CSV table of C-alpha atoms and ligand atoms in Angstrom, one decimal:
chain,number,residue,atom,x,y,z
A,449,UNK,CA,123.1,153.3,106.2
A,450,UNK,CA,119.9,151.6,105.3
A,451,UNK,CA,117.1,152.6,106.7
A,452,UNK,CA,114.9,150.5,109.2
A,453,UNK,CA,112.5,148.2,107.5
A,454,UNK,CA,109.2,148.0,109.7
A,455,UNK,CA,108.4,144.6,108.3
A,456,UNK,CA,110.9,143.2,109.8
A,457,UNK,CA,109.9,139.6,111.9
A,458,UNK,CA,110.7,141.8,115.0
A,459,UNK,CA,109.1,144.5,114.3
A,460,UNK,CA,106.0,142.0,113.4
A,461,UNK,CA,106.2,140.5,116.8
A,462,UNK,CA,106.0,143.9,118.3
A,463,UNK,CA,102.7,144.7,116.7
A,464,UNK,CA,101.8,141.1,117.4
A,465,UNK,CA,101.3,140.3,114.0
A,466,UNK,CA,103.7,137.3,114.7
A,467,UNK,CA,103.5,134.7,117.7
A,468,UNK,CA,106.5,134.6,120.3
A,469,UNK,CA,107.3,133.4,124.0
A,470,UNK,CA,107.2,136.7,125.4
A,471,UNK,CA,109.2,136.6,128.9
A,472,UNK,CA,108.9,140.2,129.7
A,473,UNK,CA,107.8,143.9,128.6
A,474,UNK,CA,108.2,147.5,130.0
A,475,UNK,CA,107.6,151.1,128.5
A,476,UNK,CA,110.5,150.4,126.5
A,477,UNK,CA,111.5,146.9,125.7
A,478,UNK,CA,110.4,144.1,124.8
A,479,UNK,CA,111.9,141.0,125.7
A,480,UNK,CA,111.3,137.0,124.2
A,481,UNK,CA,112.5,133.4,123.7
A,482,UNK,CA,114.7,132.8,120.8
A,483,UNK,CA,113.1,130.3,118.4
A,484,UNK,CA,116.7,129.0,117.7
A,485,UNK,CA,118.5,128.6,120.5
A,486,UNK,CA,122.0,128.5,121.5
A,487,UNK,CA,121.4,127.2,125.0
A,488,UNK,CA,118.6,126.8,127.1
A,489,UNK,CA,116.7,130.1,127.7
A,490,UNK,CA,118.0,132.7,124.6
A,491,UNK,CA,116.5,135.3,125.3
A,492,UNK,CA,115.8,138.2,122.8
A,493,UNK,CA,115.7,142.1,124.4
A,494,UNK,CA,114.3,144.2,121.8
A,495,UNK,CA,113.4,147.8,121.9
A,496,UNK,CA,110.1,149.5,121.6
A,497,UNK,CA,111.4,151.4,119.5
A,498,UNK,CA,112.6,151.5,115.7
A,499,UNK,CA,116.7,151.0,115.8
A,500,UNK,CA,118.1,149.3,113.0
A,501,UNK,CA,121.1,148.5,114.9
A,502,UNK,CA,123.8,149.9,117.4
A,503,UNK,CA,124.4,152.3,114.7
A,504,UNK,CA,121.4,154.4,114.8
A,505,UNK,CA,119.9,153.3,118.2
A,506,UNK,CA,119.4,156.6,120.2
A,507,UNK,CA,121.1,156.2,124.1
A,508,UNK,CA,118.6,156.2,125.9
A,509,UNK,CA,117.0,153.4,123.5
A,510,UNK,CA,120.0,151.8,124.0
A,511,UNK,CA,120.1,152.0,128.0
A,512,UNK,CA,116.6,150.6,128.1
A,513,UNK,CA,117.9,147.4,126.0
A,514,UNK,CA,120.6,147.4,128.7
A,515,UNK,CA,119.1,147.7,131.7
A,516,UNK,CA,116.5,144.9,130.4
A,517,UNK,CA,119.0,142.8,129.4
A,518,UNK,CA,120.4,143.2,133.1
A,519,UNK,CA,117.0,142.0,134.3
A,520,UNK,CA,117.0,139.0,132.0
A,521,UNK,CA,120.3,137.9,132.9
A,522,UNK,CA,119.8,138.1,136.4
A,523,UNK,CA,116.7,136.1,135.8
A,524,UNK,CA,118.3,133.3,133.8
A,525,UNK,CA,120.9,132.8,136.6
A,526,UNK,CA,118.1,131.6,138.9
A,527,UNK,CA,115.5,130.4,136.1
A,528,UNK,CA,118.5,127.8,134.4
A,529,UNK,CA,121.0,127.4,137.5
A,530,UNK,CA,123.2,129.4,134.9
A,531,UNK,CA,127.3,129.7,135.8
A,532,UNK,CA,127.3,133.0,133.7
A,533,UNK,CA,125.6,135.0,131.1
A,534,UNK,CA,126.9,135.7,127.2
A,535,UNK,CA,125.4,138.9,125.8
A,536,UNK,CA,125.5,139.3,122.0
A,537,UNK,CA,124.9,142.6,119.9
A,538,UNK,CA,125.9,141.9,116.1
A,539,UNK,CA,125.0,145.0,114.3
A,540,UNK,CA,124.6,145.1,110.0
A,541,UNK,CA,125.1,141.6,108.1
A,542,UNK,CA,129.4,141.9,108.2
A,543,UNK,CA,128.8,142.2,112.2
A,544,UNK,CA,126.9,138.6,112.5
A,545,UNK,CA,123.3,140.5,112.1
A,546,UNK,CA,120.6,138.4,110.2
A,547,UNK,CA,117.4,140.4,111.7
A,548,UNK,CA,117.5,144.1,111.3
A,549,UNK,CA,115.9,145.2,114.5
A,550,UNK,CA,118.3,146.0,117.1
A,551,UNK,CA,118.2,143.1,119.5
A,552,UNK,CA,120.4,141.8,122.4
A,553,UNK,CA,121.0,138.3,122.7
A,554,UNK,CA,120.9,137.0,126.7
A,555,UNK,CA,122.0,133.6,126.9
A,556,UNK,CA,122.5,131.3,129.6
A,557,UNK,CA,125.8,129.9,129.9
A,558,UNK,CA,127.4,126.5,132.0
A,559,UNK,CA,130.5,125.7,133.0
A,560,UNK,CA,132.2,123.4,129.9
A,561,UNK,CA,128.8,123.8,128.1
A,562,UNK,CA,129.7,125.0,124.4
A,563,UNK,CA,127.1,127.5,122.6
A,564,UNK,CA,125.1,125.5,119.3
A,565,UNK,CA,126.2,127.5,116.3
A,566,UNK,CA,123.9,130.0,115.2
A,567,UNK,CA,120.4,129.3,113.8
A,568,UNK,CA,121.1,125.6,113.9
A,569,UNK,CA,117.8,124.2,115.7
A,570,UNK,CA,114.9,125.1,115.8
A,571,UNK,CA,113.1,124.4,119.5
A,572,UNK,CA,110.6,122.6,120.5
A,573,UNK,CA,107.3,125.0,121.1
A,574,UNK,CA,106.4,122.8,124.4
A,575,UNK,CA,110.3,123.1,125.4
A,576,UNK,CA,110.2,126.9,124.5
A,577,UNK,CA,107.1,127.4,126.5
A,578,UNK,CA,108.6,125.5,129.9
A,579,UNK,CA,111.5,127.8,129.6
A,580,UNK,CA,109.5,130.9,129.1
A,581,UNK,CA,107.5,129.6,132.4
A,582,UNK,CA,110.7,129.7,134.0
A,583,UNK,CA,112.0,133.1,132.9
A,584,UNK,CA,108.7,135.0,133.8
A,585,UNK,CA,108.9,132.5,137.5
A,586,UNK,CA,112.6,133.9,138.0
A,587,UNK,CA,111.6,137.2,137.2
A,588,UNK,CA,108.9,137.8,140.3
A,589,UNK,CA,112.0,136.6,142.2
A,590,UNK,CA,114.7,139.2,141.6
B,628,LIG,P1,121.1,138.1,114.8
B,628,LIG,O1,122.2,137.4,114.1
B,628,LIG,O2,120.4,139.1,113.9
B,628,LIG,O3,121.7,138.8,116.0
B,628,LIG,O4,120.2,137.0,115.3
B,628,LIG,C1,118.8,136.9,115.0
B,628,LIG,C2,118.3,135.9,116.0
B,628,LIG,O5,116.9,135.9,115.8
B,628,LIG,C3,118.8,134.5,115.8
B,628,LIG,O6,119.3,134.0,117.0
B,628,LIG,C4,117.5,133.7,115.4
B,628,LIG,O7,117.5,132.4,115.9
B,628,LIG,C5,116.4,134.6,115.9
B,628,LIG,N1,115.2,134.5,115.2
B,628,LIG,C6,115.0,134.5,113.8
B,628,LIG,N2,113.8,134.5,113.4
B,628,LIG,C7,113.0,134.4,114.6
B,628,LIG,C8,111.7,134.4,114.9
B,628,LIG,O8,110.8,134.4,114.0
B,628,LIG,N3,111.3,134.3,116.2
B,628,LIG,C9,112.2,134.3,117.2
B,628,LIG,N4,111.7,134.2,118.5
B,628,LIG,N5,113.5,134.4,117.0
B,628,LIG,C10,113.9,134.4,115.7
């Protein structure tokens, strides 16, 4: 497998090399807005650490994405009124992955409310930061 490149734009924003709409951050994760959503409040959970992918992620790297995804989702259901939650992992390019930092998409869903495709838009900073307002409000509830 290829090995992990640490200049990728994820591992930038880690280092803060590269701006973001950070929601939340532990020990261990990381967690931010996506700059193209698919609904309202994408949310990126990254680890701290440097995984690739679900391929070479170690377990407990892995149950910290989890267990901050869990947080994010639970979040999102009272930040967005959200009906449910969609939570995408696409690991190497012939699995849907475009940015090679292991990442778990959290994404709000609504009832009848289609996803956009992938990477079609790019937000709005001012809408981006309202919803990052929310997240980080929702999260000092739960
Ligand atoms: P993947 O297909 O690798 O799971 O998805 C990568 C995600 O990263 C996409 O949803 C894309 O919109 C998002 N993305 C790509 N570049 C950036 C960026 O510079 N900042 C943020 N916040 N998200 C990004």
């Amino acid at each position: 497998m290829t090995a992990y490149d640490p200049n990728n734009i994820f591992a930038k924003i880690l280092r803060g090399e590269f701006p973001c709409h950070k929601v939340y951050e532990d020990d261990h994760v990381f967690a931010f807005l996506d700059i193209m959503p698919r609904a309202p409040g994408h949310t990126l959970v990254i680890p701290k650490a440097p995984a690739r992918n679900i391929l070479d992620v170690s377990s407990e790297d892995f149950a910290h994405v989890a267990r901050g995804a869990r947080t994010i989702a639970r979040a999102a259901k009272v930040a967005f009124g959200a009906n449910g939650i969609s939570l995408h992992q696409f690991s190497e390019a012939a699995g849907g992955q475009v940015v090679f930092h292991l990442h778990m998409h959290v994404i709000p869903r609504h009832d009848g409310v289609a996803l956009l495709p992938a990477a079609s838009r790019k937000e709005d900073t001012a809408v981006l930061e309202a919803n990052a307002a929310k997240l980080i409000a929702a999260l000092k509830q739960i």
